[in-house]
């Protein structure tokens, strides 16, 4: 997948507005580094309100024709996008890995296939999206129209760049809206490639607009623009709070998918060997940079020592490597800023009295990777549930172990954070599993599994992890406005 180069050899991105590739109107750009080398890699348009204005105008102009296409015509466009993504899987996977630092095997088998699947899924879903009809008394029928909102804003984070961007764009477009998307400035490369794909396949101009730039300028301008009818956001709880305030003042619809501090709850009757392997995956996949990763591992005291020793051995065996190597399981953290934040959190855990059982330091890789943002997967024990390490999201390869005795104690610890995104429970007792599922404060509870996703299910968080739900019909409901139509007709023939 090619892109323009700057004079200094950086890959130059541009905005995609009304079907045209444009620089920021102010002419400014900023650079970002490759996570694996620490060297500058991309030049990104430093867009602001002027570019958002242009993109919203483009999206508005495209709305009447896009929203009046038949459902099957819109679905066909989404299928085309999906096929084009699958046809370019290798190039997109390479771009995602270079931009984000994640292992190429993950980009190839998770990020890019799932991005294609998002478009396919919502292409199919919109053809099955039915509205309600209510019949209360003779001669009266109510039905509900679910109409597209108009121009909507989609703002996405850096951890699953194309995967989460397409998870928003696909339902928005399927429902008949036109979109202005603001991908993360930390990982904008595959969004740029998506724009190129749109141009290549002749996707209708102005239907999908992509504006690059920082959150505080381009992102904020997108949220405040009065022509944007709804904002779908995934990112940190802090940013979500800011967006919620801005949108509330304009009575705008918002969907907020935010941070987490997810508990992994291991009961003594679990299948120990399998649980250790799965908990390792749940804690450290994508370098722990998945909002659903379990970062607090609660283990019933009866098996605590055995479980801890087995898990620590597994963590010590995970070595960060070149993200482009096929065999690498742990890549680089996404940016220098995040790398420093994660290392700072590890230092804080040590100061608080945590005992580092594995990792705990930056990982030093040879040659060109010496300046990369690699951190050894880290496992810590000995910290109380209420300390900062166990309360605040680290969003990196860092997990803590916390012992518990009873089910009630596990629940108190699990629910004792401001977040409520996901939880996993590991037990062979069916009753324990059901009781825990009912009492955990989380948007998703996995029992004896993790990250098993059915795209039809409602996805989102409780408490400070989320407002609203994505996934399946929930997303299509968010991106449409219901209108009740009430009809009275005569029940007397010939009247
Ligand atoms: P972030 O909040 O810093 O940024 C997310 C996006 O918001 C970026 O595109 C950014 O440019 C934009 N943004 C920043 N400030 C803005 C503002 N004032 N107005 C409008 N847009 C603004 O988050 P991040 O660091 O990119 O992502 C990591 C966070 O995302 C973690 O907290 C993680 O848990 C969360 N996350 C949640 C989910 C979920 O489904 N709940 C999924 C993935 C990531």
Coordinates of C-alpha atoms and ligand atoms in Angstrom, one line a residue:
X1 CA 0.0 0.0 0.0
X2 CA 1.8 3.1 -1.1
X3 CA 1.5 6.7 0.1
X4 CA 3.4 10.0 -0.7
X5 CA 6.7 10.6 0.9
X6 CA 8.0 13.9 2.3
X7 CA 11.4 15.3 1.4
X8 CA 12.8 13.8 4.6
X9 CA 11.4 10.4 3.6
X10 CA 8.4 10.3 6.0
X11 CA 5.1 8.9 4.8
X12 CA 2.8 11.9 4.2
X13 CA -0.9 11.5 5.0
X14 CA -3.7 13.7 3.8
X15 CA -7.2 14.3 4.7
X16 CA -10.0 12.7 2.6
X17 CA -12.8 15.2 2.2
X18 CA -15.5 15.1 -0.4
X19 CA -13.5 12.4 -2.3
X20 CA -10.4 14.6 -2.5
X21 CA -7.0 14.1 -0.8
X22 CA -6.2 17.4 0.9
X23 CA -3.6 18.8 3.2
X24 CA -4.8 20.7 6.4
X25 CA -6.0 24.1 5.3
X26 CA -3.6 25.8 7.7
X27 CA -0.7 23.9 5.9
X28 CA 0.6 22.5 9.2
X29 CA 1.7 18.9 9.8
X30 CA 3.2 17.0 12.7
X31 CA 5.3 13.9 12.9
X32 CA 4.9 10.6 14.6
X33 CA 7.5 7.9 15.3
X34 CA 7.6 4.2 14.6
X35 CA 7.0 2.3 17.8
X36 CA 9.5 -0.3 17.0
X37 CA 12.4 2.0 16.2
X38 CA 11.5 5.3 17.8
X39 CA 12.3 7.0 14.5
X40 CA 10.0 9.6 12.8
X41 CA 7.8 7.8 10.3
X42 CA 4.7 9.7 9.4
X43 CA 3.8 13.3 8.6
X44 CA 0.2 14.0 9.6
X45 CA -2.0 16.9 8.7
X46 CA -2.5 19.1 11.8
X47 CA -6.2 19.7 10.9
X48 CA -8.4 22.1 12.8
X49 CA -11.9 23.5 12.7
X50 CA -11.5 24.7 9.1
X51 CA -10.9 21.2 7.8
X52 CA -13.8 19.9 9.9
X53 CA -16.0 22.6 8.4
X54 CA -15.1 21.5 4.9
X55 CA -15.6 17.8 5.8
X56 CA -19.0 18.4 7.4
X57 CA -20.0 20.4 4.3
X58 CA -18.9 17.5 2.1
X59 CA -20.8 15.0 4.2
X60 CA -23.9 17.1 4.2
X61 CA -23.8 17.4 0.4
X62 CA -23.6 13.7 0.1
X63 CA -26.3 12.9 2.6
X64 CA -29.5 13.2 0.5
X65 CA -28.2 10.8 -2.2
X66 CA -26.6 8.3 0.2
X67 CA -29.6 8.2 2.6
X68 CA -32.0 7.7 -0.3
X69 CA -30.2 4.6 -1.7
X70 CA -32.0 1.4 -1.0
X71 CA -30.8 -0.6 1.9
X72 CA -29.4 -3.3 -0.5
X73 CA -27.5 -0.6 -2.5
X74 CA -25.9 0.7 0.6
X75 CA -25.1 -2.9 1.7
X76 CA -23.5 -3.6 -1.6
X77 CA -21.1 -0.6 -1.2
X78 CA -20.1 -1.9 2.2
X79 CA -19.5 -5.4 0.8
X80 CA -17.3 -3.7 -1.8
X81 CA -15.3 -2.0 0.9
X82 CA -15.0 -5.2 2.8
X83 CA -13.8 -7.2 -0.3
X84 CA -11.2 -4.4 -1.1
X85 CA -9.9 -4.7 2.5
X86 CA -9.6 -8.5 2.2
X87 CA -7.8 -8.1 -1.2
X88 CA -5.3 -5.8 0.5
X89 CA -4.9 -7.8 3.7
X90 CA -1.1 -8.1 3.6
X91 CA -0.4 -4.5 2.9
X92 CA -2.9 -3.3 5.5
X93 CA -1.5 -5.7 8.1
X94 CA 2.0 -4.5 7.4
X95 CA 0.9 -0.8 7.8
X96 CA -1.0 -1.5 11.0
X97 CA 2.0 -3.3 12.5
X98 CA 4.5 -0.6 11.5
X99 CA 2.2 2.2 12.8
X100 CA 1.0 0.6 16.0
X101 CA 3.9 -1.8 17.0
X102 CA 1.6 -4.8 17.4
X103 CA 2.9 -8.3 16.1
X104 CA 2.3 -8.8 12.4
X105 CA 0.5 -12.1 13.2
X106 CA -2.1 -10.1 15.2
X107 CA -2.6 -7.5 12.5
X108 CA -2.9 -10.3 9.9
X109 CA -5.3 -12.6 11.8
X110 CA -7.2 -10.1 14.0
X111 CA -7.1 -6.4 13.1
X112 CA -7.5 -6.5 9.4
X113 CA -9.9 -9.5 9.0
X114 CA -12.1 -8.0 11.7
X115 CA -12.1 -4.6 9.9
X116 CA -13.4 -6.3 6.8
X117 CA -15.9 -8.3 8.9
X118 CA -17.2 -5.1 10.4
X119 CA -18.3 -3.9 7.0
X120 CA -19.7 -7.3 6.0
X121 CA -21.5 -7.6 9.3
X122 CA -23.3 -4.3 9.1
X123 CA -24.0 -4.7 5.4
X124 CA -25.9 -7.8 6.4
X125 CA -27.4 -6.4 9.5
X126 CA -29.0 -3.4 7.8
X127 CA -30.9 -5.7 5.6
X128 CA -32.3 -7.4 8.7
X129 CA -33.0 -4.2 10.7
X130 CA -36.8 -4.1 11.3
X131 CA -38.8 -1.6 13.1
X132 CA -41.6 -2.1 15.6
X133 CA -45.3 -1.9 14.9
X134 CA -47.9 -1.6 17.6
X135 CA -51.6 -2.4 17.4
X136 CA -53.6 -1.4 20.5
X137 CA -57.2 -0.9 19.4
X138 CA -59.2 -1.4 16.3
X139 CA -58.6 1.2 13.6
X140 CA -55.3 2.3 15.0
X141 CA -51.8 1.2 14.0
X142 CA -48.5 2.6 15.1
X143 CA -45.3 1.9 13.3
X144 CA -41.8 3.2 13.9
X145 CA -39.6 4.7 11.2
X146 CA -35.9 4.6 12.0
X147 CA -34.3 7.3 10.0
X148 CA -30.6 8.2 9.6
X149 CA -29.4 11.2 11.6
X150 CA -27.5 13.1 8.9
X151 CA -23.8 13.8 9.4
X152 CA -22.2 11.8 12.2
X153 CA -18.8 12.0 13.8
X154 CA -16.7 8.9 14.6
X155 CA -13.6 9.2 16.8
X156 CA -11.4 6.2 17.5
X157 CA -8.3 5.3 19.6
X158 CA -4.9 3.8 18.7
X159 CA -5.0 0.3 20.1
X160 CA -7.1 -1.4 17.4
X161 CA -6.9 1.3 14.7
X162 CA -8.7 0.1 11.7
X163 CA -10.8 -2.4 13.6
X164 CA -12.4 0.1 15.9
X165 CA -12.7 2.9 13.3
X166 CA -14.6 0.5 11.0
X167 CA -16.7 -0.7 13.9
X168 CA -18.2 2.8 14.0
X169 CA -18.1 3.8 10.3
X170 CA -19.8 0.6 9.1
X171 CA -23.1 0.9 11.1
X172 CA -23.2 4.7 10.6
X173 CA -23.0 4.2 6.8
X174 CA -25.3 1.2 6.7
X175 CA -28.0 3.2 8.5
X176 CA -27.8 5.9 5.8
X177 CA -25.7 8.5 7.5
X178 CA -22.7 10.3 6.1
X179 CA -19.5 10.3 8.2
X180 CA -16.7 12.5 9.3
X181 CA -14.1 10.3 11.0
X182 CA -11.2 11.4 13.1
X183 CA -8.8 8.5 13.6
X184 CA -6.3 8.5 16.4
X185 CA -3.3 10.8 15.6
X186 CA -1.1 8.1 17.2
X187 CA -2.0 5.5 14.6
X188 CA -3.6 7.2 11.5
X189 CA -2.0 5.1 8.7
X190 CA -4.6 2.4 8.0
X191 CA -7.4 5.1 8.1
X192 CA -5.4 6.8 5.3
X193 CA -5.3 3.5 3.4
X194 CA -9.0 3.1 3.9
X195 CA -9.5 6.5 2.2
X196 CA -7.3 5.4 -0.7
X197 CA -9.4 2.2 -1.0
X198 CA -12.6 4.3 -1.1
X199 CA -11.1 6.4 -3.9
X200 CA -10.0 3.3 -5.8
X201 CA -13.3 1.5 -5.7
X202 CA -15.2 4.7 -6.5
X203 CA -17.0 4.9 -3.2
X204 CA -19.5 7.8 -3.5
X205 CA -17.8 11.1 -2.8
X206 CA -18.4 12.8 0.6
X207 CA -20.1 9.8 2.2
X208 CA -17.0 8.9 4.2
X209 CA -14.6 11.8 5.1
X210 CA -11.5 11.3 7.1
X211 CA -9.9 14.2 8.9
X212 CA -6.5 13.6 10.6
X213 CA -5.2 15.6 13.5
X214 CA -5.0 16.0 17.2
X215 CA -8.0 15.4 19.6
X216 CA -7.9 18.8 21.1
X217 CA -8.2 20.6 17.7
X218 CA -9.7 18.4 15.0
X219 CA -11.5 16.0 17.4
X220 CA -12.9 18.8 19.5
X221 CA -14.1 20.8 16.4
X222 CA -15.9 17.7 15.2
X223 CA -17.8 17.4 18.5
X224 CA -18.8 21.0 18.6
X225 CA -19.8 21.4 15.0
X226 CA -23.6 22.0 15.0
X227 CA -23.9 20.1 11.7
X228 CA -22.8 16.9 13.4
X229 CA -25.8 15.1 14.8
X230 CA -24.1 12.4 16.8
X231 CA -20.7 11.5 18.0
X232 CA -19.5 7.9 18.5
X233 CA -16.3 7.8 20.5
X234 CA -13.9 5.2 21.7
X235 CA -11.0 6.2 23.9
X236 CA -10.1 7.2 27.4
X237 CA -12.6 8.0 30.2
X238 CA -11.1 11.5 30.5
X239 CA -11.7 12.4 26.9
X240 CA -15.1 10.7 26.9
X241 CA -16.1 13.0 29.8
X242 CA -15.0 16.1 27.8
X243 CA -17.0 15.0 24.8
X244 CA -20.0 14.2 26.9
X245 CA -20.1 17.7 28.2
X246 CA -19.7 19.4 24.8
X247 CA -22.3 17.2 23.2
X248 CA -24.8 17.6 26.1
X249 CA -24.8 21.4 25.6
X250 CA -26.0 20.8 22.0
X251 CA -28.3 17.9 22.9
X252 CA -26.3 15.6 20.6
X253 CA -26.5 11.9 20.7
X254 CA -23.3 10.3 22.1
X255 CA -22.0 6.8 22.3
X256 CA -18.9 6.5 24.6
X257 CA -16.7 3.5 24.8
X258 CA -14.1 4.2 27.5
X259 CA -11.5 2.8 29.8
X260 CA -11.5 -0.3 32.0
X261 CA -9.8 -2.0 34.9
X262 CA -11.1 -5.4 34.2
X263 CA -11.1 -8.2 36.8
X264 CA -10.1 -11.8 35.9
X265 CA -11.6 -14.0 38.7
X266 CA -10.0 -17.4 39.1
X267 CA -11.8 -19.9 41.4
X268 CA -10.0 -22.8 43.0
X269 CA -12.2 -25.3 41.0
X270 CA -11.0 -24.0 37.6
X271 CA -9.3 -26.1 35.0
X272 CA -5.9 -24.8 36.2
X273 CA -3.7 -25.5 33.2
X274 CA -6.1 -24.1 30.6
X275 CA -6.9 -21.1 32.9
X276 CA -3.3 -20.1 33.3
X277 CA -2.8 -20.2 29.5
X278 CA -6.0 -18.1 28.9
X279 CA -5.3 -15.6 31.6
X280 CA -1.9 -15.0 30.2
X281 CA -3.6 -14.2 26.8
X282 CA -6.3 -12.1 28.5
X283 CA -3.7 -10.0 30.3
X284 CA -1.0 -9.5 27.7
X285 CA -2.5 -9.7 24.2
X286 CA -1.6 -6.7 22.1
X287 CA 0.9 -5.8 24.9
X288 CA -2.1 -5.4 27.3
X289 CA -3.4 -2.6 25.1
X290 CA -6.9 -3.9 24.6
X291 CA -9.6 -2.3 26.6
X292 CA -10.9 -5.7 27.4
X293 CA -7.7 -7.1 28.8
X294 CA -7.9 -8.4 32.4
X295 CA -5.4 -6.3 34.4
X296 CA -6.5 -7.4 37.9
X297 CA -6.2 -11.1 38.4
X298 CA -8.1 -12.3 41.5
X299 CA -7.2 -15.8 42.6
X300 CA -8.8 -17.9 45.2
X301 CA -6.4 -18.4 48.1
X302 CA -6.5 -22.2 48.0
X303 CA -4.7 -22.2 44.6
X304 CA -3.0 -18.8 44.8
X305 CA 0.6 -20.0 45.1
X306 CA 0.3 -22.7 42.4
X307 CA -1.5 -20.3 40.0
X308 CA 0.9 -17.5 40.7
X309 CA 4.0 -19.6 40.0
X310 CA 2.6 -21.0 36.8
X311 CA 1.4 -17.6 35.5
X312 CA 4.7 -15.9 36.4
X313 CA 6.6 -18.6 34.5
X314 CA 4.3 -17.9 31.5
X315 CA 4.9 -14.2 31.7
X316 CA 8.7 -14.6 32.0
X317 CA 8.5 -16.6 28.8
X318 CA 6.9 -13.8 26.8
X319 CA 9.7 -11.8 25.2
X320 CA 9.1 -8.6 23.2
X321 CA 10.4 -9.0 19.6
X322 CA 10.4 -7.3 16.2
X323 CA 6.7 -6.8 15.5
X324 CA 7.4 -7.7 11.8
X325 CA 8.7 -11.2 12.7
X326 CA 6.2 -13.9 12.2
X327 CA 7.0 -15.6 15.5
X328 CA 6.7 -12.4 17.7
X329 CA 4.0 -12.6 20.3
X330 CA 4.8 -9.3 22.1
X331 CA 5.4 -6.1 20.1
X332 CA 6.2 -2.5 21.0
X333 CA 4.1 -0.1 22.9
X334 CA 2.4 2.4 20.7
X335 CA 4.3 5.6 21.5
X336 CA 7.1 7.1 23.6
X337 CA 4.5 8.9 25.7
X338 CA 2.6 5.7 26.4
X339 CA 5.9 3.8 27.0
X340 CA 6.9 6.3 29.7
X341 CA 3.4 6.2 31.2
X342 CA 3.5 2.4 31.6
X343 CA 7.0 2.4 33.0
X344 CA 5.9 5.2 35.4
X345 CA 3.0 3.0 36.6
X346 CA 5.4 0.1 37.2
X347 CA 7.7 2.4 39.3
X348 CA 4.7 3.6 41.2
X349 CA 3.6 0.0 41.9
X350 CA 7.1 -0.7 43.3
X351 CA 6.9 2.4 45.6
X352 CA 3.5 1.2 46.8
X353 CA 5.1 -2.0 47.9
X354 CA 4.3 -4.3 45.0
X355 CA 6.5 -7.3 44.4
X356 CA 7.5 -7.7 40.7
X357 CA 7.3 -11.4 39.9
X358 CA 8.1 -11.0 36.2
X359 CA 9.3 -8.2 33.9
X360 CA 9.2 -4.7 35.4
X361 CA 11.6 -3.0 33.0
X362 CA 12.0 -1.7 29.4
X363 CA 13.1 -4.5 27.1
X364 CA 16.3 -3.8 25.2
X365 CA 16.2 -5.0 21.6
X366 CA 19.2 -5.0 19.3
X367 CA 20.1 -3.0 16.2
X368 CA 17.5 -0.8 14.6
X369 CA 15.0 -1.7 17.4
X370 CA 17.2 -0.3 20.2
X371 CA 15.2 2.9 20.3
X372 CA 11.8 1.1 20.2
X373 CA 9.2 1.3 22.9
X374 CA 9.4 -2.2 24.3
X375 CA 8.4 -3.2 27.8
X376 CA 8.8 -6.6 29.4
X377 CA 5.4 -8.1 30.3
X378 CA 5.1 -7.5 34.0
X379 CA 3.3 -9.3 36.8
X380 CA 3.0 -7.8 40.3
X381 CA 1.6 -9.1 43.6
X382 CA 1.2 -7.8 47.1
X383 CA -0.8 -4.6 46.5
X384 CA -4.1 -3.8 48.1
X385 CA -7.2 -3.6 45.9
X386 CA -7.7 0.1 46.7
X387 CA -4.2 1.3 45.7
X388 CA -3.6 3.3 42.5
X389 CA -2.1 0.4 40.6
X390 CA -5.3 -1.6 41.2
X391 CA -7.6 1.3 40.5
X392 CA -6.3 3.2 37.6
X393 CA -6.1 2.0 34.0
X394 CA -2.5 1.3 32.9
X395 CA -3.4 0.0 29.4
X396 CA -0.1 -1.8 29.0
X397 CA 1.6 -5.2 29.6
X398 CA 1.1 -5.0 33.4
X399 CA -1.1 -7.2 35.5
X400 CA -1.5 -7.6 39.3
X401 CA -2.4 -10.6 41.3
X402 CA -4.9 -10.3 44.2
X403 CA -5.9 -13.2 46.5
X404 CA -9.4 -13.7 47.8
X405 CA -11.2 -16.2 49.9
X406 CA -14.9 -16.1 49.2
X407 CA -17.2 -15.3 46.3
X408 CA -18.5 -12.2 48.1
X409 CA -15.0 -10.9 48.7
X410 CA -14.1 -11.5 45.0
X411 CA -17.2 -9.5 44.0
X412 CA -16.3 -6.6 46.3
X413 CA -12.8 -6.3 44.9
X414 CA -14.0 -6.8 41.3
X415 CA -16.7 -4.2 41.5
X416 CA -14.6 -1.8 43.7
X417 CA -13.4 0.4 40.8
X418 CA -14.9 3.3 38.9
X419 CA -14.9 1.2 35.7
X420 CA -17.2 -1.6 34.5
X421 CA -16.2 -2.7 31.1
X422 CA -15.5 -6.4 31.1
X423 CA -14.8 -9.3 33.5
X424 CA -13.9 -13.0 33.2
X425 CA -14.7 -15.8 35.6
X426 CA -12.9 -19.1 35.7
X427 CA -14.7 -21.9 37.4
X428 CA -16.1 -25.4 36.7
X429 CA -19.1 -24.7 39.0
X430 CA -22.1 -23.7 36.9
X431 CA -23.9 -22.0 39.9
X432 CA -20.8 -20.0 40.8
X433 CA -20.6 -18.9 37.2
X434 CA -24.2 -17.7 36.9
X435 CA -24.2 -16.0 40.3
X436 CA -21.0 -14.1 39.4
X437 CA -22.3 -13.1 36.0
X438 CA -25.4 -11.7 37.5
X439 CA -23.6 -9.7 40.3
X440 CA -20.6 -8.3 38.4
X441 CA -20.8 -4.7 37.4
X442 CA -19.6 -5.0 33.8
X443 CA -20.9 -4.7 30.2
X444 CA -19.5 -8.1 29.3
X445 CA -18.8 -11.2 31.5
X446 CA -16.9 -14.1 30.0
X447 CA -17.1 -17.4 31.7
X448 CA -14.1 -19.7 31.0
X449 CA -13.2 -17.7 27.9
X450 CA -12.0 -14.3 26.9
X451 CA -12.4 -12.1 23.9
X452 CA -14.9 -14.5 22.3
X453 CA -17.0 -12.0 20.4
X454 CA -20.3 -12.4 18.6
X455 CA -20.9 -9.1 16.7
X456 CA -24.7 -9.3 17.3
X457 CA -24.3 -8.8 21.1
X458 CA -24.5 -5.4 22.8
X459 CA -21.0 -4.1 23.5
X460 CA -20.2 -1.4 26.0
X461 CA -19.4 -0.6 29.6
X462 CA -21.0 0.2 32.9
X463 CA -20.1 3.0 35.2
X464 CA -17.2 5.2 33.9
X465 CA -16.5 2.7 31.1
X466 CA -19.3 3.6 28.8
X467 CA -22.5 5.3 27.8
X468 CA -24.6 3.4 25.3
X469 CA -23.9 0.2 23.4
X470 CA -22.3 -0.7 20.1
X471 CA -22.7 -3.9 18.2
X472 CA -25.5 -5.4 16.2
X473 CA -28.9 -3.7 16.4
X474 CA -27.7 -1.4 19.2
X475 CA -25.3 0.4 16.8
X476 CA -28.0 0.7 14.1
X477 CA -30.4 2.1 16.8
X478 CA -27.8 4.6 17.8
X479 CA -27.2 5.8 14.3
X480 CA -30.9 6.3 13.6
X481 CA -33.7 8.4 15.1
X482 CA -37.0 6.7 15.7
X483 CA -40.1 8.3 14.6
X484 CA -43.5 7.0 15.7
X485 CA -46.2 7.2 13.0
X486 CA -49.7 6.7 14.3
X487 CA -52.5 6.0 11.8
X488 CA -56.2 5.9 12.5
X489 CA -58.4 4.3 9.9
X490 CA -62.1 3.5 9.7
X491 CA -63.0 -0.1 10.7
X492 CA -66.3 0.2 8.9
X493 CA -66.1 -1.1 5.3
X494 CA -67.1 1.6 2.8
X495 CA -66.9 4.4 5.3
Ligands
LIG1 P1 -7.9 9.2 23.9 O1 -9.1 9.5 24.7 O2 -6.6 9.9 24.2 O3 -8.1 9.4 22.4 C1 -9.1 8.8 21.6 C2 -9.5 9.6 20.5 O4 -10.1 10.8 20.9 C3 -8.3 10.0 19.6 O5 -8.7 10.0 18.2 C4 -8.1 11.5 20.0 O6 -7.5 12.3 19.1 C5 -9.5 11.9 20.3 N1 -9.6 13.1 21.3 C6 -8.8 13.4 22.3 N2 -9.2 14.5 22.9 C7 -10.3 14.9 22.3 C8 -11.3 15.9 22.5 N3 -11.1 16.8 23.5 N4 -12.4 16.0 21.7 C9 -12.6 15.1 20.7 N5 -11.7 14.1 20.5 C10 -10.6 14.0 21.2 O7 -7.7 7.6 24.0 P2 -6.5 6.7 23.5 O8 -5.3 6.9 24.3 O9 -6.4 6.9 22.0 O10 -7.0 5.3 23.7 C11 -6.8 4.5 24.8 C12 -8.1 4.5 25.7 O11 -9.1 4.0 24.9 C13 -8.0 3.6 26.9 O12 -8.5 4.2 28.0 C14 -8.8 2.4 26.5 O13 -9.4 1.7 27.5 C15 -9.9 3.0 25.6 N6 -10.5 2.1 24.8 C16 -11.8 1.7 25.1 C17 -12.4 0.8 24.3 C18 -13.8 0.3 24.6 O14 -14.5 -0.3 23.7 N7 -14.4 0.7 25.7 C19 -11.8 0.2 23.2 C20 -10.5 0.6 22.9 C21 -9.8 1.5 23.7

